[in-house]
Amino acid sequence: MTAFPTRLSVDEALALLRGLAAARRMPVEHLATARAEGRVLAADVIAEVHLPAFDNSAMDGFAFRHADAAGHRLRLAGEQFAGHADAAPLGEGECVRITTGALLPAGADTILMRELAREEGGWITFDAAPAPGSYVRRAGEDVGAGDVVLRAGSVLTAARIGLAAAVGRAQLPVHARPTVAVFATGDELVEPGVPLAPGQIYNANRDLLMARLRELGFTPVAWPTLPDDPARMETVLRDAAAAFDLILTCGGVSAGEKDHLPALLERTGRIHFWKVRMRPGMPLLCGELDRALVLGLPGNPVSVLATFTAFAQPLLDALQGRSEPALRLYAALDAPWDKRHERLELLRGRLHCDATGQLRVTPNAADASHRLRGAADRAVGGVWGVGVRARGRGGGGVGSGFCWGARGLRGPRDAVIRVARIAGTPLRG
């Protein structure tokens, strides 16, 4: 009997991670709006002004009072350009030349497009009058002053940055980004570019994690490889734990003779849970050391991708107070697939769209946790991981999982894919 939970379901592990993150929420800092992209809002954004701020023209043309249009002839009384308020109030039968975005002169209520007008001798004529109110943008029709335009917990995309600036916000309160230290473990690892001796492999996991973290907007720090020596491992991890919010390790978390991390963390820190009922990635370890949370990922590269996507990314989101859900898509499974165990399974596959507009996923047959090539394949639009829950042998059903790297889905969270059984392609469990 262990002193910590073990062999949790994916949902149970995620719930524990979210609880840990809630108790360690990152502090709030204020950034210039123009530099806040990708960050998580710490408070609602309330509009200081209307959008549009005033009645204005949606077209280059002529502003006039629609009641004066019956004769199809108006006297040109002046001009109004964007950024100025020079035009006098309109008199009866008058119009004003106006540009897109310019303030609507007092008395005007409609815009005649420039292309539909003829100008001669100070008069404007036209064949047909536009409908009342045509091409006029009314003050506040998009946003009213005092409206909540962005909610706390949302990620600041380019469009949201633009909206915050448009309502007058020069600075925004955001949660600080967690600092992340990245380790790979094992005496067998050497750096790419160095000749391999028998029994050695290149350290791919650290570069994989560093790249993924940078894709998500973090500035991770790569530490030297942890040796298979508990004393030296403890010294290095203690140094990192004193300076970072999150430590990510790869390898050393299973039950082998050289898997020292679980015992080390139990002795010097605290284990929150160990092992999750999923494939690949079952030996996932979560604990803490000094001020840092520690997430120990398995050593096989596909397991690293799976556990990072399923657990590390939600943990990082929660530390920053992110509350908006991931985009949820639905796709049909392209081929039969057998699953004969109770664990949640994450597959590699290709996400594509057929001629009818149906999203489809083709599983990659190379599903062993050391086979990274399938996860890197984006010839059609690689999807990382279609995860399918057991539904009973031969029963088919619906699966859920995580999308990573599919074309058009790049972003802080990417998407969740649900895979549905369709006729002729059963999901067998």
Short mmCIF file of C-alpha atoms in Angstrom, two decimals:
data_model
loop_
_atom_site.label_atom_id
_atom_site.label_comp_id
_atom_site.label_asym_id
_atom_site.label_seq_id
_atom_site.Cartn_x
_atom_site.Cartn_y
_atom_site.Cartn_z
CA MET A 1 0.00 0.00 0.00
CA THR A 2 1.57 3.29 -1.09
CA ALA A 3 1.20 6.62 0.69
CA PHE A 4 0.07 8.24 -2.53
CA PRO A 5 -2.50 7.49 -5.25
CA THR A 6 -1.41 5.16 -8.03
CA ARG A 7 -2.84 3.77 -11.26
CA LEU A 8 -5.29 6.65 -11.57
CA SER A 9 -7.63 7.19 -14.48
CA VAL A 10 -6.74 10.05 -16.81
CA ASP A 11 -9.64 12.13 -15.44
CA GLU A 12 -8.55 11.53 -11.84
CA ALA A 13 -4.97 12.55 -12.63
CA LEU A 14 -6.13 15.70 -14.41
CA ALA A 15 -8.34 16.64 -11.46
CA LEU A 16 -5.38 16.33 -9.10
CA LEU A 17 -3.19 18.43 -11.40
CA ARG A 18 -5.82 21.16 -11.60
CA GLY A 19 -6.09 21.21 -7.82
CA LEU A 20 -2.32 21.55 -7.46
CA ALA A 21 -2.29 24.34 -10.03
CA ALA A 22 -5.13 26.22 -8.33
CA ALA A 23 -3.09 26.35 -5.12
CA ARG A 24 -0.04 27.59 -7.05
CA ARG A 25 -1.66 30.05 -9.45
CA MET A 26 0.94 32.30 -11.05
CA PRO A 27 1.01 35.94 -9.87
CA VAL A 28 -0.51 38.77 -11.87
CA GLU A 29 1.62 41.17 -13.87
CA HIS A 30 0.68 44.06 -16.14
CA LEU A 31 1.93 44.06 -19.72
CA ALA A 32 1.59 46.52 -22.55
CA THR A 33 -1.37 45.35 -24.62
CA ALA A 34 0.82 45.14 -27.73
CA ARG A 35 3.13 42.64 -25.96
CA ALA A 36 0.55 40.43 -24.25
CA GLU A 37 -0.14 37.92 -27.04
CA GLY A 38 -0.46 34.33 -25.86
CA ARG A 39 -0.86 35.28 -22.22
CA VAL A 40 -3.85 34.45 -20.00
CA LEU A 41 -6.02 37.33 -18.78
CA ALA A 42 -6.17 37.71 -15.02
CA ALA A 43 -9.22 40.00 -14.98
CA ASP A 44 -12.14 40.90 -17.22
CA VAL A 45 -11.57 43.65 -19.79
CA ILE A 46 -14.29 46.30 -19.75
CA ALA A 47 -14.73 48.67 -22.68
CA GLU A 48 -13.91 52.27 -21.90
CA VAL A 49 -15.53 53.54 -25.10
CA HIS A 50 -18.18 52.56 -27.63
CA LEU A 51 -17.16 50.60 -30.74
CA PRO A 52 -17.59 52.32 -33.08
CA ALA A 53 -16.90 55.37 -30.96
CA PHE A 54 -19.25 57.54 -33.09
CA ASP A 55 -21.60 57.28 -36.05
CA ASN A 56 -19.38 56.97 -39.13
CA SER A 57 -19.30 56.03 -42.78
CA ALA A 58 -18.64 52.49 -43.97
CA MET A 59 -17.85 53.68 -47.51
CA ASP A 60 -16.20 56.45 -49.48
CA GLY A 61 -19.05 58.51 -50.90
CA PHE A 62 -21.51 61.19 -49.90
CA ALA A 63 -23.39 61.64 -46.63
CA PHE A 64 -26.92 63.02 -46.87
CA ARG A 65 -30.38 63.06 -45.29
CA HIS A 66 -32.46 60.28 -46.84
CA ALA A 67 -35.57 62.46 -46.80
CA ASP A 68 -33.82 64.71 -49.37
CA ALA A 69 -33.18 61.89 -51.89
CA ALA A 70 -36.47 62.04 -53.78
CA GLY A 71 -35.14 64.39 -56.47
CA HIS A 72 -31.93 62.35 -57.02
CA ARG A 73 -29.97 65.61 -56.86
CA LEU A 74 -28.06 67.10 -53.89
CA ARG A 75 -25.87 70.17 -53.45
CA LEU A 76 -22.29 69.37 -52.39
CA ALA A 77 -21.81 71.47 -49.24
CA GLY A 78 -18.41 70.30 -47.96
CA GLU A 79 -16.30 67.33 -47.04
CA GLN A 80 -15.60 65.15 -44.03
CA PHE A 81 -12.42 63.09 -43.75
CA ALA A 82 -11.49 60.42 -41.19
CA GLY A 83 -9.91 61.90 -38.10
CA HIS A 84 -11.56 65.32 -38.51
CA ALA A 85 -14.87 66.93 -37.60
CA ASP A 86 -14.92 69.84 -40.03
CA ALA A 87 -18.29 69.55 -41.74
CA ALA A 88 -21.11 71.85 -40.68
CA PRO A 89 -24.56 70.37 -40.02
CA LEU A 90 -26.36 69.55 -43.26
CA GLY A 91 -28.96 71.90 -44.63
CA GLU A 92 -31.97 70.81 -46.62
CA GLY A 93 -31.01 69.18 -49.94
CA GLU A 94 -27.29 69.11 -49.10
CA CYS A 95 -24.66 66.38 -48.97
CA VAL A 96 -21.05 66.13 -47.84
CA ARG A 97 -18.19 64.21 -49.43
CA ILE A 98 -17.08 61.61 -46.87
CA THR A 99 -14.38 58.93 -46.52
CA THR A 100 -14.56 55.53 -44.85
CA GLY A 101 -14.44 55.87 -41.05
CA ALA A 102 -15.18 59.59 -41.03
CA LEU A 103 -17.60 61.08 -38.50
CA LEU A 104 -21.15 61.28 -39.85
CA PRO A 105 -22.09 65.01 -40.08
CA ALA A 106 -25.03 66.23 -38.03
CA GLY A 107 -28.25 65.78 -39.97
CA ALA A 108 -26.94 62.99 -42.23
CA ASP A 109 -28.35 59.46 -41.93
CA THR A 110 -27.36 57.66 -45.16
CA ILE A 111 -24.29 57.18 -47.38
CA LEU A 112 -24.34 57.16 -51.17
CA MET A 113 -21.44 55.13 -52.58
CA ARG A 114 -19.03 57.18 -54.61
CA GLU A 115 -19.29 54.71 -57.53
CA LEU A 116 -23.04 55.35 -57.83
CA ALA A 117 -22.81 59.14 -57.90
CA ARG A 118 -22.09 61.73 -60.61
CA GLU A 119 -20.50 65.04 -59.66
CA GLU A 120 -20.89 68.16 -61.78
CA GLY A 121 -20.79 71.86 -60.97
CA GLY A 122 -21.08 71.43 -57.22
CA TRP A 123 -24.03 69.06 -57.48
CA ILE A 124 -24.32 65.28 -56.96
CA THR A 125 -26.83 63.28 -58.96
CA PHE A 126 -27.72 59.58 -58.84
CA ASP A 127 -30.19 57.20 -60.44
CA ALA A 128 -31.48 55.38 -57.38
CA ALA A 129 -31.35 56.30 -53.73
CA PRO A 130 -29.88 53.75 -51.29
CA ALA A 131 -32.06 52.46 -48.47
CA PRO A 132 -32.29 54.65 -45.36
CA GLY A 133 -29.27 54.18 -43.12
CA SER A 134 -27.16 52.49 -45.83
CA TYR A 135 -23.45 52.25 -45.06
CA VAL A 136 -23.72 54.00 -41.72
CA ARG A 137 -21.96 52.42 -38.73
CA ARG A 138 -23.74 53.41 -35.56
CA ALA A 139 -21.88 54.23 -32.34
CA GLY A 140 -21.77 51.21 -30.02
CA GLU A 141 -23.25 48.73 -32.53
CA ASP A 142 -20.30 46.38 -31.88
CA VAL A 143 -19.44 47.20 -28.26
CA GLY A 144 -21.02 49.54 -25.75
CA ALA A 145 -18.97 51.43 -23.18
CA GLY A 146 -19.05 49.37 -19.99
CA ASP A 147 -19.44 46.02 -21.78
CA VAL A 148 -17.22 43.10 -20.73
CA VAL A 149 -15.39 42.33 -23.96
CA LEU A 150 -12.86 39.75 -22.70
CA ARG A 151 -13.16 37.37 -19.78
CA ALA A 152 -10.55 36.45 -17.19
CA GLY A 153 -9.02 33.08 -18.02
CA SER A 154 -9.05 33.59 -21.79
CA VAL A 155 -5.90 33.46 -23.91
CA LEU A 156 -4.95 36.67 -25.67
CA THR A 157 -4.99 35.92 -29.37
CA ALA A 158 -4.18 38.53 -32.01
CA ALA A 159 -7.87 39.38 -32.44
CA ARG A 160 -8.33 39.78 -28.68
CA ILE A 161 -5.25 42.00 -28.47
CA GLY A 162 -6.79 44.14 -31.19
CA LEU A 163 -10.12 44.31 -29.38
CA ALA A 164 -8.48 45.34 -26.09
CA ALA A 165 -6.58 48.10 -27.88
CA ALA A 166 -9.73 49.22 -29.71
CA VAL A 167 -11.57 49.81 -26.41
CA GLY A 168 -8.71 51.86 -25.04
CA ARG A 169 -6.67 49.43 -22.93
CA ALA A 170 -2.97 50.28 -23.02
CA GLN A 171 -2.08 47.58 -20.48
CA LEU A 172 -3.60 44.26 -19.50
CA PRO A 173 -3.40 42.18 -16.30
CA VAL A 174 -2.12 38.70 -17.12
CA HIS A 175 -0.79 35.75 -15.19
CA ALA A 176 2.97 35.32 -15.27
CA ARG A 177 4.22 32.38 -17.28
CA PRO A 178 5.57 29.46 -15.21
CA THR A 179 9.30 28.92 -15.41
CA VAL A 180 10.10 25.43 -16.68
CA ALA A 181 13.26 23.35 -16.32
CA VAL A 182 13.63 20.41 -18.73
CA PHE A 183 15.66 17.29 -18.00
CA ALA A 184 16.32 14.02 -19.77
CA THR A 185 17.68 11.12 -17.74
CA GLY A 186 19.91 8.18 -18.50
CA ASP A 187 23.57 7.29 -18.98
CA GLU A 188 22.75 6.09 -22.50
CA LEU A 189 22.00 9.60 -23.79
CA VAL A 190 24.44 11.64 -25.87
CA GLU A 191 23.96 14.92 -27.66
CA PRO A 192 23.05 14.94 -31.38
CA GLY A 193 26.15 15.28 -33.52
CA VAL A 194 28.36 13.20 -31.24
CA PRO A 195 29.36 9.75 -32.57
CA LEU A 196 27.41 6.98 -30.89
CA ALA A 197 29.16 4.29 -28.89
CA PRO A 198 27.51 0.87 -28.55
CA GLY A 199 24.42 1.11 -26.35
CA GLN A 200 24.06 4.88 -26.70
CA ILE A 201 21.21 6.89 -28.23
CA TYR A 202 20.73 10.55 -29.05
CA ASN A 203 18.96 12.81 -26.60
CA ALA A 204 15.82 13.56 -28.62
CA ASN A 205 13.34 13.98 -25.76
CA ARG A 206 14.86 17.15 -24.38
CA ASP A 207 14.84 18.86 -27.79
CA LEU A 208 11.28 17.64 -28.38
CA LEU A 209 10.03 19.12 -25.11
CA MET A 210 11.96 22.36 -25.53
CA ALA A 211 10.47 22.84 -28.99
CA ARG A 212 6.93 22.12 -27.85
CA LEU A 213 7.22 24.48 -24.89
CA ARG A 214 8.52 27.25 -27.14
CA GLU A 215 5.62 26.61 -29.53
CA LEU A 216 3.31 27.28 -26.59
CA GLY A 217 5.06 30.57 -25.79
CA PHE A 218 7.23 29.50 -22.85
CA THR A 219 10.94 30.10 -22.36
CA PRO A 220 12.12 26.75 -20.98
CA VAL A 221 15.65 26.06 -19.76
CA ALA A 222 17.38 22.86 -20.85
CA TRP A 223 19.51 21.31 -18.10
CA PRO A 224 22.29 18.76 -18.56
CA THR A 225 21.27 15.12 -18.77
CA LEU A 226 20.60 13.56 -15.36
CA PRO A 227 22.90 10.57 -14.76
CA ASP A 228 21.71 7.22 -13.44
CA ASP A 229 23.13 8.13 -10.03
CA PRO A 230 20.66 9.00 -7.24
CA ALA A 231 23.02 11.29 -5.32
CA ARG A 232 24.04 13.34 -8.33
CA MET A 233 20.45 13.39 -9.56
CA GLU A 234 19.27 14.76 -6.21
CA THR A 235 21.86 17.53 -6.17
CA VAL A 236 20.93 18.79 -9.63
CA LEU A 237 17.17 18.51 -9.08
CA ARG A 238 17.40 20.42 -5.80
CA ASP A 239 19.19 23.26 -7.60
CA ALA A 240 16.45 23.39 -10.24
CA ALA A 241 13.64 23.07 -7.68
CA ALA A 242 14.85 26.18 -5.85
CA ALA A 243 14.58 28.32 -8.98
CA PHE A 244 11.77 26.99 -11.20
CA ASP A 245 8.01 26.61 -10.98
CA LEU A 246 7.88 23.31 -12.90
CA ILE A 247 10.43 20.59 -13.52
CA LEU A 248 9.80 18.27 -16.48
CA THR A 249 11.87 15.10 -16.66
CA CYS A 250 11.96 12.32 -19.27
CA GLY A 251 12.72 8.77 -18.21
CA GLY A 252 13.63 7.20 -14.89
CA VAL A 253 10.04 6.92 -13.60
CA SER A 254 9.19 3.25 -14.17
CA ALA A 255 10.16 0.24 -12.05
CA GLY A 256 13.59 -0.61 -13.47
CA GLU A 257 16.87 -0.85 -11.59
CA LYS A 258 17.90 2.60 -12.83
CA ASP A 259 14.54 4.32 -12.39
CA HIS A 260 15.53 6.37 -9.35
CA LEU A 261 13.17 9.33 -9.58
CA PRO A 262 10.10 7.90 -7.72
CA ALA A 263 12.14 6.85 -4.67
CA LEU A 264 14.13 10.09 -4.73
CA LEU A 265 11.02 12.24 -4.84
CA GLU A 266 9.30 10.22 -2.12
CA ARG A 267 12.34 10.61 0.13
CA THR A 268 13.22 14.27 -0.49
CA GLY A 269 9.92 15.84 -1.53
CA ARG A 270 6.40 14.55 -2.05
CA ILE A 271 4.64 12.33 -4.55
CA HIS A 272 1.10 13.37 -5.48
CA PHE A 273 0.45 10.39 -7.76
CA TRP A 274 2.32 7.78 -9.76
CA LYS A 275 1.08 5.84 -12.79
CA VAL A 276 -1.97 6.56 -14.90
CA ARG A 277 -4.12 4.04 -16.73
CA MET A 278 -3.21 5.09 -20.28
CA ARG A 279 -1.12 3.84 -23.16
CA PRO A 280 1.49 5.03 -23.88
CA GLY A 281 2.66 6.85 -20.78
CA MET A 282 1.48 4.78 -17.82
CA PRO A 283 4.49 5.48 -15.49
CA LEU A 284 3.72 9.23 -15.29
CA LEU A 285 4.93 10.65 -11.97
CA CYS A 286 3.72 13.85 -10.28
CA GLY A 287 5.21 15.35 -7.15
CA GLU A 288 6.93 18.36 -5.71
CA LEU A 289 10.41 19.29 -4.56
CA ASP A 290 11.10 22.52 -2.71
CA ARG A 291 9.08 25.24 -4.53
CA ALA A 292 8.70 23.31 -7.78
CA LEU A 293 6.11 20.92 -9.08
CA VAL A 294 7.73 17.90 -10.70
CA LEU A 295 6.19 16.03 -13.63
CA GLY A 296 8.14 12.93 -14.52
CA LEU A 297 7.35 11.76 -18.04
CA PRO A 298 8.27 8.28 -19.32
CA GLY A 299 11.36 7.91 -21.48
CA ASN A 300 10.02 6.67 -24.81
CA PRO A 301 9.56 9.63 -27.18
CA VAL A 302 5.94 8.93 -28.10
CA SER A 303 5.14 8.55 -24.39
CA VAL A 304 6.75 11.96 -23.88
CA LEU A 305 4.46 13.48 -26.50
CA ALA A 306 1.41 11.73 -25.10
CA THR A 307 1.94 12.64 -21.47
CA PHE A 308 3.02 16.19 -22.24
CA THR A 309 -0.10 16.77 -24.35
CA ALA A 310 -2.48 15.04 -21.95
CA PHE A 311 -1.04 16.32 -18.66
CA ALA A 312 1.78 18.87 -18.82
CA GLN A 313 -0.06 21.19 -21.15
CA PRO A 314 -3.27 21.26 -19.04
CA LEU A 315 -1.11 21.77 -15.95
CA LEU A 316 0.62 24.77 -17.53
CA ASP A 317 -2.76 26.13 -18.60
CA ALA A 318 -4.14 25.77 -15.08
CA LEU A 319 -1.10 27.41 -13.47
CA GLN A 320 -1.86 30.46 -15.60
CA GLY A 321 -5.56 30.43 -14.75
CA ARG A 322 -6.74 29.44 -18.20
CA SER A 323 -10.43 28.55 -18.08
CA GLU A 324 -11.69 28.47 -21.66
CA PRO A 325 -12.15 24.96 -23.05
CA ALA A 326 -10.21 23.49 -25.95
CA LEU A 327 -11.74 23.51 -29.38
CA ARG A 328 -13.71 20.27 -29.80
CA LEU A 329 -13.94 18.62 -33.20
CA TYR A 330 -15.52 15.38 -34.36
CA ALA A 331 -13.97 12.96 -36.82
CA ALA A 332 -14.76 9.53 -38.22
CA LEU A 333 -12.34 6.64 -37.75
CA ASP A 334 -11.09 5.54 -41.16
CA ALA A 335 -10.14 1.96 -40.33
CA PRO A 336 -10.97 -0.70 -37.72
CA TRP A 337 -8.83 -0.68 -34.62
CA ASP A 338 -8.67 -3.24 -31.81
CA LYS A 339 -8.05 -2.32 -28.17
CA ARG A 340 -7.89 -5.19 -25.70
CA HIS A 341 -7.11 -3.42 -22.42
CA GLU A 342 -8.92 -1.07 -20.05
CA ARG A 343 -6.53 1.87 -20.35
CA LEU A 344 -7.18 5.03 -22.35
CA GLU A 345 -5.09 4.67 -25.48
CA LEU A 346 -3.60 7.52 -27.48
CA LEU A 347 -2.88 6.72 -31.11
CA ARG A 348 -0.91 8.42 -33.80
CA GLY A 349 -2.80 9.06 -36.97
CA ARG A 350 -3.57 11.37 -39.84
CA LEU A 351 -6.37 13.90 -39.68
CA HIS A 352 -7.83 14.82 -43.04
CA CYS A 353 -11.05 16.06 -44.58
CA ASP A 354 -12.81 14.11 -47.29
CA ALA A 355 -14.71 15.53 -50.27
CA THR A 356 -17.96 15.71 -48.29
CA GLY A 357 -16.44 17.90 -45.58
CA GLN A 358 -16.21 15.06 -43.04
CA LEU A 359 -13.12 15.07 -40.82
CA ARG A 360 -11.53 11.63 -40.72
CA VAL A 361 -8.68 10.03 -38.80
CA THR A 362 -6.53 7.22 -40.20
CA PRO A 363 -4.68 5.44 -37.35
CA ASN A 364 -0.97 4.75 -37.83
CA ALA A 365 -0.25 1.04 -37.49
CA ALA A 366 3.17 1.78 -35.96
CA ASP A 367 1.79 2.40 -32.47
CA ALA A 368 4.72 1.35 -30.25
CA SER A 369 5.88 4.07 -27.86
CA HIS A 370 9.42 4.24 -29.29
CA ARG A 371 8.27 4.88 -32.89
CA LEU A 372 8.38 8.66 -33.22
CA ARG A 373 8.18 8.84 -36.99
CA GLY A 374 4.42 8.33 -37.08
CA ALA A 375 3.87 11.23 -34.69
CA ALA A 376 6.05 13.44 -36.91
CA ASP A 377 4.18 12.59 -40.13
CA ARG A 378 2.17 15.58 -41.31
CA ALA A 379 1.84 14.69 -44.98
CA VAL A 380 -1.93 14.96 -44.72
CA GLY A 381 -2.15 16.72 -41.38
CA GLY A 382 -0.77 14.75 -38.48
CA VAL A 383 -2.98 14.35 -35.47
CA TRP A 384 -1.51 13.55 -32.10
CA GLY A 385 -3.41 11.39 -30.44
CA VAL A 386 -6.71 9.91 -31.07
CA GLY A 387 -7.43 8.44 -27.68
CA VAL A 388 -10.11 5.78 -27.48
CA ARG A 389 -11.75 4.46 -24.36
CA ALA A 390 -12.70 0.81 -24.06
CA ARG A 391 -16.38 0.11 -24.73
CA GLY A 392 -16.42 -3.69 -24.51
CA ARG A 393 -15.01 -6.10 -27.08
CA GLY A 394 -16.66 -5.71 -30.43
CA GLY A 395 -18.94 -2.95 -29.17
CA GLY A 396 -17.66 0.03 -31.11
CA GLY A 397 -18.37 3.47 -29.71
CA VAL A 398 -16.96 6.96 -29.46
CA GLY A 399 -13.41 7.87 -28.47
CA SER A 400 -11.83 11.08 -27.28
CA GLY A 401 -8.30 12.38 -27.49
CA PHE A 402 -5.98 15.28 -28.10
CA CYS A 403 -5.01 16.93 -31.35
CA TRP A 404 -1.48 18.24 -31.72
CA GLY A 405 0.14 19.60 -34.83
CA ALA A 406 -2.76 19.31 -37.26
CA ARG A 407 -2.75 21.93 -39.98
CA GLY A 408 -4.98 24.86 -39.11
CA LEU A 409 -5.12 23.92 -35.42
CA ARG A 410 -1.86 25.46 -34.23
CA GLY A 411 -2.32 27.47 -31.07
CA PRO A 412 -1.94 27.52 -27.31
CA ARG A 413 -4.26 24.60 -26.78
CA ASP A 414 -4.91 23.21 -30.25
CA ALA A 415 -7.94 20.91 -30.15
CA VAL A 416 -9.63 17.88 -28.75
CA ILE A 417 -10.69 15.31 -31.33
CA ARG A 418 -13.56 12.94 -30.78
CA VAL A 419 -13.59 9.90 -33.03
CA ALA A 420 -16.91 8.34 -33.90
CA ARG A 421 -17.60 4.83 -35.15
CA ILE A 422 -19.06 4.79 -38.65
CA ALA A 423 -20.57 2.00 -40.70
CA GLY A 424 -18.00 -0.52 -41.86
CA THR A 425 -15.21 0.81 -39.64
CA PRO A 426 -15.99 -0.37 -36.11
CA LEU A 427 -14.00 0.61 -33.07
CA ARG A 428 -13.44 -2.70 -31.36
CA GLY A 429 -12.41 -2.87 -27.72
#
